[in-house]
XYZ file of C-alpha atoms in Angstrom:
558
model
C 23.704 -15.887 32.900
C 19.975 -15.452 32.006
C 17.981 -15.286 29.203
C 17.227 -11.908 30.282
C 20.746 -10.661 30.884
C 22.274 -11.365 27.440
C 20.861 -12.651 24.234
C 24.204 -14.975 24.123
C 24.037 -17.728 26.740
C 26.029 -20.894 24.982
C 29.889 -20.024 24.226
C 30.410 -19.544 21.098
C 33.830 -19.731 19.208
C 34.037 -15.237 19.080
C 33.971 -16.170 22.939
C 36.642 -18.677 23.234
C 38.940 -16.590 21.119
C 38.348 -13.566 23.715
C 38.824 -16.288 26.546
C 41.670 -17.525 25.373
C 43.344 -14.131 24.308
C 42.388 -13.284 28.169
C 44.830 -16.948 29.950
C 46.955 -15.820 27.110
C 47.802 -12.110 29.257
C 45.187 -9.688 27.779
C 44.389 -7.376 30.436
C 40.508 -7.614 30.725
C 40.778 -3.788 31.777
C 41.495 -4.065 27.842
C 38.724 -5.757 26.561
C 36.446 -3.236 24.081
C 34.004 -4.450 21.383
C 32.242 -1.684 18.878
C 29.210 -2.296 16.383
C 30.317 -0.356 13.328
C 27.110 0.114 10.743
C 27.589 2.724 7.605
C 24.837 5.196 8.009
C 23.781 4.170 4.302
C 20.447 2.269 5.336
C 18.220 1.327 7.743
C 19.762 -1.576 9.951
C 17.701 -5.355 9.179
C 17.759 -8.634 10.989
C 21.438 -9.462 9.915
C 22.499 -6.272 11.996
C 20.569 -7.618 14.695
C 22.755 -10.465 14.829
C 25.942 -8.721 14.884
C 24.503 -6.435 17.720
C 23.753 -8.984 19.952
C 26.847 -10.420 19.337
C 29.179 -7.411 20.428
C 26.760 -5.818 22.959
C 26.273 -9.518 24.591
C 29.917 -9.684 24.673
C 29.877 -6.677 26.521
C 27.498 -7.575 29.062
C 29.476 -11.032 29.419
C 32.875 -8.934 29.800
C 31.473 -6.067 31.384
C 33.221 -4.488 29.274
C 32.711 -1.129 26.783
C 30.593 -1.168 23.582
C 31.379 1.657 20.605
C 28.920 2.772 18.283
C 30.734 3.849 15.365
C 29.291 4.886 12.434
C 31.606 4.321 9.446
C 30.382 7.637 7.685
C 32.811 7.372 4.496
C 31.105 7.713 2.028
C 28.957 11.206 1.917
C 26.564 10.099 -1.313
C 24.709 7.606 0.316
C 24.458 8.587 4.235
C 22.516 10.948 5.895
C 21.343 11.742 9.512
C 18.038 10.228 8.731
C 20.080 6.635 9.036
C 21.589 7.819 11.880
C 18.822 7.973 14.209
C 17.430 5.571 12.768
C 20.175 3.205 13.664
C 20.527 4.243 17.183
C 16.690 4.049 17.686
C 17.082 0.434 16.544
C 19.651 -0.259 18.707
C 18.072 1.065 22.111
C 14.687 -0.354 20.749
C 16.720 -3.536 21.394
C 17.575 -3.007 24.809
C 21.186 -2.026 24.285
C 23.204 1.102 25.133
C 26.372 1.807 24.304
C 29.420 3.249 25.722
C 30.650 5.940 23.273
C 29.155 7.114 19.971
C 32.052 7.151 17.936
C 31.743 8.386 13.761
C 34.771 7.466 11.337
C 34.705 11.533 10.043
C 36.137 12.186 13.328
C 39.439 10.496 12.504
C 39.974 12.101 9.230
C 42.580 14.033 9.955
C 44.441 11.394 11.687
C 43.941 9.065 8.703
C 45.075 11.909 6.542
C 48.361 12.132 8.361
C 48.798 8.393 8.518
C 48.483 8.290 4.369
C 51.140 10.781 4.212
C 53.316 8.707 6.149
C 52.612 6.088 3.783
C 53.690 7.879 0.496
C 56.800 8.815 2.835
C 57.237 5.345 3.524
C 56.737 4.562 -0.561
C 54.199 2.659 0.219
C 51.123 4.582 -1.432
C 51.078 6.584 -4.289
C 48.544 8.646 -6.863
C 46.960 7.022 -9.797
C 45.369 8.488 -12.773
C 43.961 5.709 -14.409
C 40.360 4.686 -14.147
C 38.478 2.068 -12.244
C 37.987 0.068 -14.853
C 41.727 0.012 -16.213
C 42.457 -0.479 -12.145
C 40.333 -3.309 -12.100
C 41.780 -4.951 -15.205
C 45.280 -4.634 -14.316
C 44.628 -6.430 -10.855
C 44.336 -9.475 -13.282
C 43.256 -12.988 -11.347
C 44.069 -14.613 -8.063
C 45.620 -17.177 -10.233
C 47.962 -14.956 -12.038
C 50.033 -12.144 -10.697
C 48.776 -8.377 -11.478
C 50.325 -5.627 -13.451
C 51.813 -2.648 -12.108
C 50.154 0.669 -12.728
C 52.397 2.871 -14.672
C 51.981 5.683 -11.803
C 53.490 3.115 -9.398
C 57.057 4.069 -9.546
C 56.864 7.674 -9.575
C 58.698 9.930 -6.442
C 57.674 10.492 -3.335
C 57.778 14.549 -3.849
C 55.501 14.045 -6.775
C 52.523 11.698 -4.802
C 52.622 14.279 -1.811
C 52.307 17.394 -4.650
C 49.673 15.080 -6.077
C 48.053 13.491 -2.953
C 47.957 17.424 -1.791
C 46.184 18.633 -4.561
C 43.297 15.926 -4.314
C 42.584 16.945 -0.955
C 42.153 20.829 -2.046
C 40.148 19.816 -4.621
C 42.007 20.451 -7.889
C 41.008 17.143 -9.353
C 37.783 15.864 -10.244
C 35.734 12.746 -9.033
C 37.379 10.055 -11.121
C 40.336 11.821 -12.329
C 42.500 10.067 -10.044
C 42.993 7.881 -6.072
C 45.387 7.055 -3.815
C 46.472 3.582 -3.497
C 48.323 1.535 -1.404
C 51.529 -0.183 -2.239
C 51.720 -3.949 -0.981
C 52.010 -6.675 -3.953
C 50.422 -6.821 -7.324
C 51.429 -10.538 -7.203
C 49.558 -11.564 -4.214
C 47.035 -14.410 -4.141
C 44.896 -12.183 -2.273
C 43.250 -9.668 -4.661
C 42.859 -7.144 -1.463
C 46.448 -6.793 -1.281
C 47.164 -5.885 -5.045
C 47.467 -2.033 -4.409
C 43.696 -1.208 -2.618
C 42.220 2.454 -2.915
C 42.784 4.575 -0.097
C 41.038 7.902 -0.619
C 39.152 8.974 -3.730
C 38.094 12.542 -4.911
C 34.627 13.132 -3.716
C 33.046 16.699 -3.614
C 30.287 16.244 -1.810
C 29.263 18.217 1.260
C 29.685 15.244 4.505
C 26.914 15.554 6.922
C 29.504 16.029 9.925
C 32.661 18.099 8.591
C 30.570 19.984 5.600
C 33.060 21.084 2.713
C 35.902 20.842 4.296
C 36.973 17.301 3.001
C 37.182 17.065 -1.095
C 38.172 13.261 -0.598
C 37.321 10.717 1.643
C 38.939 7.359 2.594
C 37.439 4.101 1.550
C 36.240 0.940 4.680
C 39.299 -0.403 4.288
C 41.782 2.272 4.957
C 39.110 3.366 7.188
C 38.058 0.679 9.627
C 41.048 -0.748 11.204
C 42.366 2.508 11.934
C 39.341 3.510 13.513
C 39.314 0.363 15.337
C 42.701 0.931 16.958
C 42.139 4.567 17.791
C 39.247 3.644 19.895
C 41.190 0.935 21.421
C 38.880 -1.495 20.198
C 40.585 -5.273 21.371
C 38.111 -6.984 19.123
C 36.578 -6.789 15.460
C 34.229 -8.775 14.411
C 32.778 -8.627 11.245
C 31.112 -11.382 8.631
C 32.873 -13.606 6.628
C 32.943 -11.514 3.383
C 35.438 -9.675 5.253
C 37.832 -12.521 6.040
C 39.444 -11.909 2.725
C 40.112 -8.108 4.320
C 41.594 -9.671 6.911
C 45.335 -9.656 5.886
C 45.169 -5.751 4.201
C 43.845 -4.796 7.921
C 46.496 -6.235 9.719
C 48.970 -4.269 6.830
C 47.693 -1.586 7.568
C 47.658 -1.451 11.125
C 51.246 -3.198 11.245
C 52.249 -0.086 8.599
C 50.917 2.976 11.092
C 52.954 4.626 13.665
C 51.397 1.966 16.830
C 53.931 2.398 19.487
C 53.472 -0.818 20.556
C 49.705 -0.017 21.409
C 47.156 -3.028 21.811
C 46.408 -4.177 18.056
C 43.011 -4.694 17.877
C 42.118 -8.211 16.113
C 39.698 -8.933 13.295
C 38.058 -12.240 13.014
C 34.977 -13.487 11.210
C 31.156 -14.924 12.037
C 28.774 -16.161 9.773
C 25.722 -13.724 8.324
C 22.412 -14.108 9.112
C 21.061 -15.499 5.896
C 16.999 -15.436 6.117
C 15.187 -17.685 3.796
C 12.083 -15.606 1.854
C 13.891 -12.316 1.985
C 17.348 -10.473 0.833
C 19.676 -8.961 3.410
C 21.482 -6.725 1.564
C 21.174 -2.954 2.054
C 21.984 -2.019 -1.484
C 19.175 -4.020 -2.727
C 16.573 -3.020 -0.297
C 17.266 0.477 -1.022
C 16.296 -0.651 -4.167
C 13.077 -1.470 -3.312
C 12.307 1.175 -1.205
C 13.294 3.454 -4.507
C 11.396 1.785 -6.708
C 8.378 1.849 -4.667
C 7.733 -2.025 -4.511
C 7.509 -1.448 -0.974
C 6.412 1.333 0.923
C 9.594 2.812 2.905
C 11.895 0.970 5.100
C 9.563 0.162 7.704
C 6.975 -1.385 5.412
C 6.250 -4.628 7.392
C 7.235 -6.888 4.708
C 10.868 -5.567 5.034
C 13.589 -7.477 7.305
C 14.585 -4.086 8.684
C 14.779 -3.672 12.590
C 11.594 -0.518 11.866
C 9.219 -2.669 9.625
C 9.536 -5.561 12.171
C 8.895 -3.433 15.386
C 6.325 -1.351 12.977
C 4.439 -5.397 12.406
C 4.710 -5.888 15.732
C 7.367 -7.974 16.542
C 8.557 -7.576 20.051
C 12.520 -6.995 20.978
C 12.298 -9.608 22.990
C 11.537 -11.856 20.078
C 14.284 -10.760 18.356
C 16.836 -11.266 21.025
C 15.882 -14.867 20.960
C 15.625 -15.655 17.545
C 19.109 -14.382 17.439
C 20.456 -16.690 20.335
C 18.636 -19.529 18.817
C 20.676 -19.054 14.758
C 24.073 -18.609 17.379
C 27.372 -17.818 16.012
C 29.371 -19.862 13.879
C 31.623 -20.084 10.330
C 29.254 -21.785 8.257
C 27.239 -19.911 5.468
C 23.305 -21.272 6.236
C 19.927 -20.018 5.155
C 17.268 -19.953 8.806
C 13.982 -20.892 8.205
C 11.589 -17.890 8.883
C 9.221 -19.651 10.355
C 12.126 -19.700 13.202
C 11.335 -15.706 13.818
C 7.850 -16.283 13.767
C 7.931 -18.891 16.040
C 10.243 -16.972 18.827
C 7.526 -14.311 17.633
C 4.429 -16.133 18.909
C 6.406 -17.018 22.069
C 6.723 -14.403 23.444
C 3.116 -12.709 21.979
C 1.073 -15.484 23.757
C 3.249 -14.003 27.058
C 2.194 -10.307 26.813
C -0.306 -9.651 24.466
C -4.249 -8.433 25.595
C -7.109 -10.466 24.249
C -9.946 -9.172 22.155
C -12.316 -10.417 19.859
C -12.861 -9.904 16.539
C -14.618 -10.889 13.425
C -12.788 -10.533 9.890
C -16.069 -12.103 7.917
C -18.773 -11.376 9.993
C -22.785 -12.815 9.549
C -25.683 -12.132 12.426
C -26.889 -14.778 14.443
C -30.014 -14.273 16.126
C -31.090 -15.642 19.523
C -34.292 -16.174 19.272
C -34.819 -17.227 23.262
C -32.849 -13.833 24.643
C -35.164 -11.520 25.343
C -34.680 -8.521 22.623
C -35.339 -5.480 25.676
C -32.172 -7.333 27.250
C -28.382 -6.913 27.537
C -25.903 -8.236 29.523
C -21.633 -7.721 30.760
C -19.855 -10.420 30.395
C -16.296 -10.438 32.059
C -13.457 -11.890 29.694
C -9.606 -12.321 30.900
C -7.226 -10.042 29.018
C -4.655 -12.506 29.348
C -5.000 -15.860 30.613
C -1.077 -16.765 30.664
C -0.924 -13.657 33.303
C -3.652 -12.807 35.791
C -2.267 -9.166 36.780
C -3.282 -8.157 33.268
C -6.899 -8.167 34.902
C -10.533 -8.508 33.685
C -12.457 -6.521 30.427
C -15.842 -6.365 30.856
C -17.938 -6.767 27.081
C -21.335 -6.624 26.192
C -23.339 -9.272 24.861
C -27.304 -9.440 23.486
C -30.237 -10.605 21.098
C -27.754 -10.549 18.035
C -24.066 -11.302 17.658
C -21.764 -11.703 14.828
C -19.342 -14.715 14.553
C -17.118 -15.856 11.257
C -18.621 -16.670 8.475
C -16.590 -19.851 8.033
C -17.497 -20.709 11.665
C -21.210 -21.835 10.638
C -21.833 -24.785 7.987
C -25.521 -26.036 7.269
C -24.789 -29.267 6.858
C -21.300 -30.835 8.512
C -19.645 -34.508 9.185
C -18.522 -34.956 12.879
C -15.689 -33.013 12.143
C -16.457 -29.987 12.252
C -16.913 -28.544 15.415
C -18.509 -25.209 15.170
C -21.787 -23.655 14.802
C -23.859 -26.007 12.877
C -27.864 -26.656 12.543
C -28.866 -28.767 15.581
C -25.585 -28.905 17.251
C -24.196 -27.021 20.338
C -20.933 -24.494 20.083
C -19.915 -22.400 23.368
C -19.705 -18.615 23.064
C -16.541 -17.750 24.170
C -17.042 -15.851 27.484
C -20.391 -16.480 26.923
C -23.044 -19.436 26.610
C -23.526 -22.051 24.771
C -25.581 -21.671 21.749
C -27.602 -24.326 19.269
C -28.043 -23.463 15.632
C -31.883 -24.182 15.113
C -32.441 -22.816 10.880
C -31.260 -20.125 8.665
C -32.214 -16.995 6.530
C -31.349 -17.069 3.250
C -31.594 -14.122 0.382
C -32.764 -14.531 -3.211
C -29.805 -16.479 -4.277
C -29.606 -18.507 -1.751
C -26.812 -16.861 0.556
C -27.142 -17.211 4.231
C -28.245 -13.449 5.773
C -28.974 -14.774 9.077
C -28.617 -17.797 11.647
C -31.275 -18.497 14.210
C -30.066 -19.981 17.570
C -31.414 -20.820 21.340
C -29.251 -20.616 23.910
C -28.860 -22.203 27.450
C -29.227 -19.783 29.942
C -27.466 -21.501 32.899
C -24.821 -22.004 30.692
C -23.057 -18.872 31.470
C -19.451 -19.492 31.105
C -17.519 -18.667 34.745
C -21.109 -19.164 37.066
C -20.483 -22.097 38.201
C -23.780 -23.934 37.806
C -23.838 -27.328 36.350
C -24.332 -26.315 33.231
C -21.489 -23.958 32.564
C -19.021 -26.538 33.476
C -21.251 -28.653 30.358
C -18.509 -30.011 27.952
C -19.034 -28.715 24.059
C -16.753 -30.024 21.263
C -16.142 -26.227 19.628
C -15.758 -22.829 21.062
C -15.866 -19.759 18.798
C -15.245 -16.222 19.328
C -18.280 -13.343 18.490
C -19.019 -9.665 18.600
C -22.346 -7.718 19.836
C -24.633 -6.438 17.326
C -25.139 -3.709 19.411
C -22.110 -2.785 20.835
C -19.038 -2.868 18.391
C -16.445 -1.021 16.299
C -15.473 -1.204 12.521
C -11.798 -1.814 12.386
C -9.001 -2.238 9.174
C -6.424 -5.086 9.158
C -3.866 -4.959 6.863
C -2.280 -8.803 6.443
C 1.439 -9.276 5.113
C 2.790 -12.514 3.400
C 6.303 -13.543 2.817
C 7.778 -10.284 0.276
C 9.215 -13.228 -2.372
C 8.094 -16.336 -3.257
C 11.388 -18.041 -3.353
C 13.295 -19.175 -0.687
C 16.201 -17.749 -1.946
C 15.599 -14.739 -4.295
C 19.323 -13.916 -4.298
C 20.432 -17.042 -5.726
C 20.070 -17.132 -9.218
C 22.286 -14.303 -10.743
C 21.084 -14.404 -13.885
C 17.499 -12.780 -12.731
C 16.991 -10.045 -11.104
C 16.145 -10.604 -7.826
C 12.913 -8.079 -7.833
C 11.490 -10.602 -10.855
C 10.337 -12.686 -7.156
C 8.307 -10.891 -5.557
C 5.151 -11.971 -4.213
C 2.480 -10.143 -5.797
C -0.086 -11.123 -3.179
C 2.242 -10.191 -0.136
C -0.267 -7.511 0.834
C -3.544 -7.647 2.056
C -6.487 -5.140 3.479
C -9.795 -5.840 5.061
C -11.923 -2.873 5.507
C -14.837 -4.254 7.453
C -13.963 -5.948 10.553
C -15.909 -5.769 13.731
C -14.526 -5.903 16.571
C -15.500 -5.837 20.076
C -15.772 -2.125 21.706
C -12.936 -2.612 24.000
C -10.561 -1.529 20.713
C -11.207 2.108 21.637
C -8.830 1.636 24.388
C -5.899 0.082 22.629
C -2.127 1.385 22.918
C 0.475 1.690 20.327
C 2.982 0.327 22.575
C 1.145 -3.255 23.696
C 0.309 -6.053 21.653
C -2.770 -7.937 21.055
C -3.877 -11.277 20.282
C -7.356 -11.373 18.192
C -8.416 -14.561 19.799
C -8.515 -17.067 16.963
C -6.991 -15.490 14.260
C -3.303 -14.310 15.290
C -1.477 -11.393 17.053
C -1.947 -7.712 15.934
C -0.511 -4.551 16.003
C -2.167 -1.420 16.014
C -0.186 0.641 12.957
C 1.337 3.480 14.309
C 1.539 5.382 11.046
C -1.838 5.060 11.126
C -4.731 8.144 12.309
C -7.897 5.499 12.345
C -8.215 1.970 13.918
C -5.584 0.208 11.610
C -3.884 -2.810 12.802
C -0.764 -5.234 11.041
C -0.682 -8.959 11.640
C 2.072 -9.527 13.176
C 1.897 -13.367 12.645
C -0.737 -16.849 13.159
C -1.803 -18.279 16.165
C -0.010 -21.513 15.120
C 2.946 -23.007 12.525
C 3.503 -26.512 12.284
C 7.029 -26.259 11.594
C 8.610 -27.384 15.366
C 12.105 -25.892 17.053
């Protein structure tokens, strides 16, 4: 299998376990994977992990993928994450079988609770949260039993009956499972099933007054859908055992169990990757919305500019295991740059600009110049650009005086025009305080670049890029940095993790020329300004706005 059929390529152990459930007699007929988000969020670079995972498996297994959108909890989702979930997910390059949405079981898992007080196995209790916490006690030591534990069955199904009409407030009371206050596992010590929640739920309206937590949710959602696997991160390992109760304490009929087992998160250094916390910021206006391109969301990556492509990789690259890490980010931006050298058009342009004047080029004259747009792919054609008396070039590209080290535009010494000639810096003019306003050069006329003569093929130690005088637009770049300046900003509990962010993790520049062939960019291709990095243009912008999307170069090697 190709890099272009499936983001997973090496086996992993999620594989072998699907393998070996398959010599073991799993029908493969029986083989179905899901990706399960909460609608609570926009999805980030973790989810993109867990998609690859289950929608590679299903392109190794040809078998079915599930959307399902555990919708439990009607305070914090809306249909704004919805779409912007399944927008992420095709963005991607993935489609999947069914879209699937945990309010269409309700009923079902409303039935299967009742079967559980039945059973005397769940029951309604009126104390608290925090009083629920407390009495769950330590994994060391065994709980203690709620005093609403032992009461009938006829009572909890009066009670359980008058939470779902509503005659109970939020708070006044849930239903809870009956397993073992004395297990090790904290999970097991009598877990909430439903709690009272009047809130209207984007799918079934008013017509639920309480709604079932993950856990009571998930497993059961899993096994309606048939689901054969469920994989989920290793904070839900500890779930584990309270799925498999539950699903062992339904009415199965000896259907397939589906089975749950557990993958590392995607840990990314210089960033947080939880979706509680990044509401947060969004909230608090540190950043501007979830697709501000400092945020590790799926939107404020494509929104910077990194391609799907790019993503896939860096995703096959971190693989699947059991061990907690933290990946470099350089490691995105360097499967970034990959594939950005691959498809991205070439233009020129100049963040600091200053005039040069050639003082040989006849000022009545002009010229087109032809320039690849790509030179890793010749079907991406030819630009034609316009070049004449005066040009601008960087700023930091020109140095009065320099040792044999620097090899750009300097007085006396020769630099190549990109696309262009080859150009000598002969003096300078300077203003009243001694800044540089203008650089006077000669050029070599035979020394067109791409005519073949003698002197175009004339070896020069620098090449630097420039824009026409006469022939140019004024652009904005907006330049992102890393949104913390620790590695980890999650680690140290004791501060808040918003106390590290970087400050300086935003950057405009107003004035940039660039050559005219900008009027023609597209929101949907990428672009390399030769020399300084790969851009974007901002598609929540009306002008000529682009992102940087990352650096030519990074020294860190993979």
């Amino acid at each position: 299998m190709t890099n272009s059929d499936s983001p997973i390529n090496n086996e992993n152990f999620l594989e072998l376990i699907i393998r070996k459930d398959l010599d073991n007699g799993l029908n493969k007929n029986d083989l179905k994977f899901r990706f399960p988000p909460e609608p609570n969020g926009y999805l980030h670079i973790g989810h993109a992990k867990s998609i690859c995972l289950n929608f590679g498996l299903g392109k190794i297994f040809s078998a079915p993928v599930n959307l399902r959108f555990d919708d439990t909890n009607p305070e914090k989702e809306s249909i704004e994450y919805i779409n912007s979930i399944k927008k992420d997910i095709k963005w991607l390059g993935f489609e999947w079988n069914s879209e699937c949405y945990a309010s269409d079981y309700f009923d079902q898992l409303y039935k299967w609770a009742i079967n559980l007080i039945k059973k005397d196995k769940a029951y309604v209790d009126f104390q608290d949260q925090e009083i629920i916490s407390d009495q769950r006690g330590v994994p060391t030591s065994p709980g203690v039993n709620s005093p609403y534990r032992d009461k009938s069955i006829e009572e909890n199904l009066s009670q359980f009956q008058k939470m779902k009409s509503g005659d109970y407030n939020p708070g006044e009371c849930v239903l809870r499972a009956k397993i073992d206050m004395a297990s090790p596992n904290m999970h097991m010590r009598d877990p909430v099933l439903y709690r009272v929640m009047k809130t209207a739920h984007h799918r079934t309206n008013e017509k639920w007054k309480i709604y079932p937590t993950y856990d009571w949710a998930h497993g059961q959602s899993d096994f309606i859908e048939k689901v054969s696997h469920s994989f989920c991160t290793l904070e839900f390992e500890v779930h584990r055992e309270l799925y498999e109760w539950f699903l062992q304490n339904i009415d199965t009929k000896k259907s397939l169990i589906p089975k749950q087992r557990e993958f590392a998160r995607l840990n990314l250094s210089y960033t947080i990757m939880s979706k509680r916390k990044l509401s947060e910021l969004v909230d608090s206006s540190l950043v501007k919305g979830w697709d501000d391109p400092r945020m590790p969301t799926i939107s404020g990556l494509r929104r910077r500019g990194v391609p799907p492509q790019a993503i896939l990789n860096f995703c096959e690259k971190v693989g699947i295991s059991k061990r907690e890490n933290i990946i470099d980010y350089a490691l995105l931006d360097f499967c970034t740059r990959k594939i950005l050298n691959k498809i991205s058009y070439r233009l020129m342009v100049v963040f600091d600009p200053i005039e040069v004047v050639i003082t040989n080029y006849d000022e009545n004259q002009s010229e087109t110049l032809l320039a690849e747009n790509n030179p890793e792919d010749k079907t991406y054609g030819n630009r034609k650009i316009s070049f004449s008396k005066n040009i601008f070039i960087e700023k930091e590209d020109f140095k009065e005086e320099a040792n044999r080290k620097f090899f750009r535009l300097t007085l006396g010494k020769e630099v190549r025009l990109k696309n262009a000639y080859i150009i000598k810096g002969d003096s300078v003019e300077k203003d009243d305080k001694g800044n540089i306003k203008k650089i006077f050069c000669t050029y070599d006329q035979k020394s067109k670049s791409g005519s073949g003569s003698p002197e175009s093929l004339r070896k020069v130690k620098g090449t630097i890029h420039w824009v026409d005088k006469n022939n140019y637009e004024n652009i904005s770049v907006d330049v992102y940095d890393k949104l913390f300046k620790i590695e980890s900003p999650d680690e140290n509990p004791e501060n808040d993790f918003k106390t590290y962010i970087n400050e300086n993790s935003s950057n405009s520049f107003k004035n940039v020329y660039a050559e005219s062939n900008i009027n023609n960019v597209d929101f949907d291709k990428y672009y390399q300004f030769q020399r300084k990095g790969y851009f974007k243009l901002d598609n929540k912008s009306s002008d000529k706005k682009f992102i940087r999307t990352v650096t030519l170069r990074d020294n860190t090697k993979f």
